[in-house]
Short mmCIF file of C-alpha atoms in Angstrom, two decimals:
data_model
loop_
_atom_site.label_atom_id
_atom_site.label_comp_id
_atom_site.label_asym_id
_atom_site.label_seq_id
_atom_site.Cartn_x
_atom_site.Cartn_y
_atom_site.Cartn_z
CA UNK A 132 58.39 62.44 147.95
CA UNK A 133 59.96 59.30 149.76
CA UNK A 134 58.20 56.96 150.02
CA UNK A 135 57.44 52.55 149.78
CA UNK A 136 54.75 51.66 147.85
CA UNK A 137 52.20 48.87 147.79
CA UNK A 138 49.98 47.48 145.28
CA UNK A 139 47.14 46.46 145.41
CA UNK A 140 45.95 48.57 148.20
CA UNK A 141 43.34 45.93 148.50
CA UNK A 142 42.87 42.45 146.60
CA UNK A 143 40.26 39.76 147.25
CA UNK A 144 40.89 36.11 145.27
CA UNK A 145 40.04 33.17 145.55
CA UNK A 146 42.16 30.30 146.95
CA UNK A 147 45.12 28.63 144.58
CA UNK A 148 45.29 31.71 142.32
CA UNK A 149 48.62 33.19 142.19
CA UNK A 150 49.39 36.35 142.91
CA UNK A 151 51.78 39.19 143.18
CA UNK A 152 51.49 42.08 145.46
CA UNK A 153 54.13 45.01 144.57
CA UNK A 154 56.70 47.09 146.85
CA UNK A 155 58.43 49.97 144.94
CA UNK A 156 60.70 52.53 147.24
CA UNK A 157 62.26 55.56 145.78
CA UNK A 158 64.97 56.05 148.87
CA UNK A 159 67.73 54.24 147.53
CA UNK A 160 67.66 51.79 150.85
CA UNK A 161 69.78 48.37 150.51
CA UNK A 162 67.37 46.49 152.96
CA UNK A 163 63.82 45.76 152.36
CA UNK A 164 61.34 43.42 154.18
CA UNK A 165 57.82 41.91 153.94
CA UNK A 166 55.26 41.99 156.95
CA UNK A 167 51.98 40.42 157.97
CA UNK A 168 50.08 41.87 160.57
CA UNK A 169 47.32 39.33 162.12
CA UNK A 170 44.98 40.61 165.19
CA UNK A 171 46.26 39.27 168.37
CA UNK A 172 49.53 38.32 166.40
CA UNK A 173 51.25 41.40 165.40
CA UNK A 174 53.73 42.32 162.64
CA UNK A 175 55.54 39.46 161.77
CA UNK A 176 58.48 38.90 159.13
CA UNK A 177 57.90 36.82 156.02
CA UNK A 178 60.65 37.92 153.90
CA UNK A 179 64.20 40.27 154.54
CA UNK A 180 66.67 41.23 151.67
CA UNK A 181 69.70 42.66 152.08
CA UNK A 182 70.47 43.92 148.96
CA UNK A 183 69.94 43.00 145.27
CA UNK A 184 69.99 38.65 144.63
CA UNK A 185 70.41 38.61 148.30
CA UNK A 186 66.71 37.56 150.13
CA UNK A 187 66.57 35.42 153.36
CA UNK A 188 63.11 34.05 155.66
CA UNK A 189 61.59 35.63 158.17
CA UNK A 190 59.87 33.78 160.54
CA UNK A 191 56.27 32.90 158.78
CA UNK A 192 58.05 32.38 154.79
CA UNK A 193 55.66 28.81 154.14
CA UNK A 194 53.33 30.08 151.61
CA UNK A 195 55.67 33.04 150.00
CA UNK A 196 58.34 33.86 147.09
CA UNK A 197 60.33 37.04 146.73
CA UNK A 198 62.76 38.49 144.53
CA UNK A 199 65.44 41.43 144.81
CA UNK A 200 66.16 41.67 140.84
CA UNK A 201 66.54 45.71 141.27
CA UNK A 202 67.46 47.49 144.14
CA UNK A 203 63.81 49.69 144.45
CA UNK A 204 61.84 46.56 143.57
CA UNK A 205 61.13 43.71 146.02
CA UNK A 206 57.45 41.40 144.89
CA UNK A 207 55.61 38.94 147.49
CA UNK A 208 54.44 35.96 145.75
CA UNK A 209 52.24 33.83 146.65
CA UNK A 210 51.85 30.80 144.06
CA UNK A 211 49.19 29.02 145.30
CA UNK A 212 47.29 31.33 148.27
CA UNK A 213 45.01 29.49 150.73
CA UNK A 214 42.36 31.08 153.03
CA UNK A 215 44.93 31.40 156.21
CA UNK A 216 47.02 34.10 154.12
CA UNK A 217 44.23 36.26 154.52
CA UNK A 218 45.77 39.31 156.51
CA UNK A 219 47.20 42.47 156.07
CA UNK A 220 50.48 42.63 154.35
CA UNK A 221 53.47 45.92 154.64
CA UNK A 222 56.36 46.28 153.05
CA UNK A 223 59.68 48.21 154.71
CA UNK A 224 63.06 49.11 153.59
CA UNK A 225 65.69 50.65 155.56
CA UNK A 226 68.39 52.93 154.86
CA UNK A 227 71.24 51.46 156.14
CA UNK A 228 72.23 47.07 156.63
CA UNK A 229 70.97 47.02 159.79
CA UNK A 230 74.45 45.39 160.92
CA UNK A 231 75.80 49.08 161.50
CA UNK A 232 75.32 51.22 164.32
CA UNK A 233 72.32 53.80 163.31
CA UNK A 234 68.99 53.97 164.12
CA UNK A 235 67.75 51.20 161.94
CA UNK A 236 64.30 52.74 160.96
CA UNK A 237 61.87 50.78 158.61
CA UNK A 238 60.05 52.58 156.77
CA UNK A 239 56.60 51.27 156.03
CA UNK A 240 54.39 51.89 152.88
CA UNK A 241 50.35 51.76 153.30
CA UNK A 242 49.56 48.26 153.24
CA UNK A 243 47.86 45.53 151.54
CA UNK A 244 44.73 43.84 152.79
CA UNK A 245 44.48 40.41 151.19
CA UNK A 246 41.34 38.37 151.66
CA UNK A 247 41.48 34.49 150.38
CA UNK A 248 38.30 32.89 149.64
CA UNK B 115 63.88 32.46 171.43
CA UNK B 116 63.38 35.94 170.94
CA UNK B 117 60.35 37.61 172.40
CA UNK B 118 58.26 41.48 172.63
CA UNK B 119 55.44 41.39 175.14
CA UNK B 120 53.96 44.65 175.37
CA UNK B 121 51.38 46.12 177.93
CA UNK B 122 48.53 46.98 178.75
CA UNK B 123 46.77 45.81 175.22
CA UNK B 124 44.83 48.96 175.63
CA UNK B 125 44.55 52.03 177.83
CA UNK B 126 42.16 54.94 177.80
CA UNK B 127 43.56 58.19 179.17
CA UNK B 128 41.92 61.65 179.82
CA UNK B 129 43.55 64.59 177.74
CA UNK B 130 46.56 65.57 180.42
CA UNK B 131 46.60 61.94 182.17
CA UNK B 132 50.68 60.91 182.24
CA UNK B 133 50.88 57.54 181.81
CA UNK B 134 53.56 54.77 180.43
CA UNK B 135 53.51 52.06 177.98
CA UNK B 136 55.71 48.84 178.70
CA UNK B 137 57.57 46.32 176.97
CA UNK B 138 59.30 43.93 177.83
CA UNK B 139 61.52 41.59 175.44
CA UNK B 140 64.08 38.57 175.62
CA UNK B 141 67.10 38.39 172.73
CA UNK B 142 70.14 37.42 172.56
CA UNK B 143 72.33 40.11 171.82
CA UNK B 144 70.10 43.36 171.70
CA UNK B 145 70.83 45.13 168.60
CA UNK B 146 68.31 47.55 169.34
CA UNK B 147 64.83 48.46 170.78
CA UNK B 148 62.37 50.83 168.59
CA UNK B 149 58.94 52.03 169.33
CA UNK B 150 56.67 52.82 166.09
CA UNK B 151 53.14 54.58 166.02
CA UNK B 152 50.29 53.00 163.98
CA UNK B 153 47.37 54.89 162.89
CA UNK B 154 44.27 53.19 161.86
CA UNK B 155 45.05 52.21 158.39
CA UNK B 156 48.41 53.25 158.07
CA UNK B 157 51.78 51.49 158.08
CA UNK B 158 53.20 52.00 161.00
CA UNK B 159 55.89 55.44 161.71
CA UNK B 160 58.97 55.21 163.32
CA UNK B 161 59.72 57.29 166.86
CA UNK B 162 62.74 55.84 168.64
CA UNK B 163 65.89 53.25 168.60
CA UNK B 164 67.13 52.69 171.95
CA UNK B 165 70.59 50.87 171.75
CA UNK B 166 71.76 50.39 175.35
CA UNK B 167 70.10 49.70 179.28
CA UNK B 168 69.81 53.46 180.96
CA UNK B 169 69.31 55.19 177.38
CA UNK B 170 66.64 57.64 176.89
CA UNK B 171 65.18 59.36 174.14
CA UNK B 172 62.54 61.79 173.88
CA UNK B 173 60.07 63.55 170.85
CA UNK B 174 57.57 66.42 172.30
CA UNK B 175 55.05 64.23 174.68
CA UNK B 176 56.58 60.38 174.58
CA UNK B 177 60.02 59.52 176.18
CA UNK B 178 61.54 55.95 176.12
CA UNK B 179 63.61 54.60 178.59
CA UNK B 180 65.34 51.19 178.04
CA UNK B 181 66.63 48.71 180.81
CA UNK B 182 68.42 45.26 180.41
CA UNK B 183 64.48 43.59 180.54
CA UNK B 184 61.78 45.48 179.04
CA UNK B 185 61.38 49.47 177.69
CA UNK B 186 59.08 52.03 178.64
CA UNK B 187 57.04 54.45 176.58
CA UNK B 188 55.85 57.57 178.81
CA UNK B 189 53.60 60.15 177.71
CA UNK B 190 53.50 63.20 179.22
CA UNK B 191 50.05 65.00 179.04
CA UNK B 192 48.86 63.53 176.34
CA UNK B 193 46.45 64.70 173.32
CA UNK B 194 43.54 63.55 171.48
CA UNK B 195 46.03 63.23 168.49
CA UNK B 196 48.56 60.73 170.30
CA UNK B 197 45.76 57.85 169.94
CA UNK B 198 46.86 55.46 167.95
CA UNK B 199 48.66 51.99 168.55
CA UNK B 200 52.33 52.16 169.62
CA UNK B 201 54.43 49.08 168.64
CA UNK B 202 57.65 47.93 169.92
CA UNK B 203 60.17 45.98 168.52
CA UNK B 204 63.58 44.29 168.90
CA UNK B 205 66.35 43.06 166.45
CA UNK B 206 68.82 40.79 167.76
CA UNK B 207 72.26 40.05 167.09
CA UNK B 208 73.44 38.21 164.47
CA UNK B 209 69.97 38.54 162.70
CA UNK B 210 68.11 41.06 160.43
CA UNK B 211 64.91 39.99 161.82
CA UNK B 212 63.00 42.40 163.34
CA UNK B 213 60.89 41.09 166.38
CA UNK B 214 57.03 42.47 167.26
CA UNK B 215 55.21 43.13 169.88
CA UNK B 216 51.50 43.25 169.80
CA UNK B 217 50.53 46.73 170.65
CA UNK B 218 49.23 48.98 172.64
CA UNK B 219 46.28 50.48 171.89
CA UNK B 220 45.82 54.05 173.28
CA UNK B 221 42.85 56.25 173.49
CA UNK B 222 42.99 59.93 174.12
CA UNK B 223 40.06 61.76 175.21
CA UNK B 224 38.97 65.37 175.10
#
């Protein structure tokens, strides 16, 4: 089945441990992308990568490290989280660079919800 | 700087009560427009990409129209299974950001 997924599904911690939260897809898709969603904020980009060694910010990065080592893999890091990166977290990839003329769908996996004590 | 308002932030319809979703959105160089579905829970589902003003695209109940401003979501007699939040979004050009709105959230009842 295609699909993205997340782990943890859920994680609660406690502020200035590190931590990684996981995004696996099993489409093949060049371009991948980390969310937060915030009530009364929306969905909004941390992270993009194009393809493999190729990541670049989104508009919220302060706070979070990826990585593109493999083309399926893409981790969120967060090396030292504080209480405001409490939030719900998504990962999406896309089939095509969305530079090209198609219908450049994201496709999301579950989500995380991250709670920073 | 690129921006997705959408309205209303809510909206409770009966079962069969047409009604439209809007959103509008400022970018420089649309790249495209998409509308996604959100259940409770879930990550949010893809429905349309509208490219250019006057496009249209339709899936059973919901239609989205596009202008040079903001888009439109209409549903057409809608179910108890269309509630759920409908996002739109915007990508710009010269970017592979992808721009939010907040939501709608819309209630169906039986």
């Amino acid at each position: 089945e295609a699909q993205v997924t997340q782990n943890p599904r859920y994680l609660i911690t406690v502020t200035g441990k590190k931590l990684t939260v996981t995004c696996s897809q099993n489409m093949n898709h060049e371009y991948m992308s980390w969310y937060r969603q915030d009530p009364g904020l929306g969905l909004r980009q941390i992270y993009y990568s194009m393809n493999v060694e190729v990541t670049d910010k989104g508009d919220v990065p302060e706070g979070y490290k990826v990585s593109r080592k493999e083309k399926r893999n893409f981790p969120l890091i967060l090396e030292s989280p504080s209480p405001n990166q409490t939030s719900l977290y998504f990962c999406a990839s896309s089939p095509n660079l969305p530079g090209h003329l198609n219908t450049g769908e994201l496709f999301f996996g579950e989500g995380s919800r991250l709670t920073v004590l | 700087e690129d921006q997705v308002t959408q309205s209303p932030e809510a909206l409770r319809l009966q079962e069969g009560e047409s009604s439209s979703l809007n959103c509008s959105y400022t970018v420089s160089g649309l790249r495209g427009l998409f509308w996604y579905r959100q259940d409770p829970g879930k990550g949010p589902e893809f429905l349309f990409t509208l490219y250019s003003a006057g496009e249209e695209k339709e899936k059973e109940r919901l239609k989205a129209t596009l202008t040079k401003k903001e888009s439109f979501l209409h549903i057409t007699a809608p179910k108890p299974e269309d509630s759920a939040t409908y996002l739109c979004a915007v990508r710009g050009s010269g970017t592979y950001k992808y721009i939010f709105g907040t939501g709608t959230r819309l209630k169906v009842l039986a």
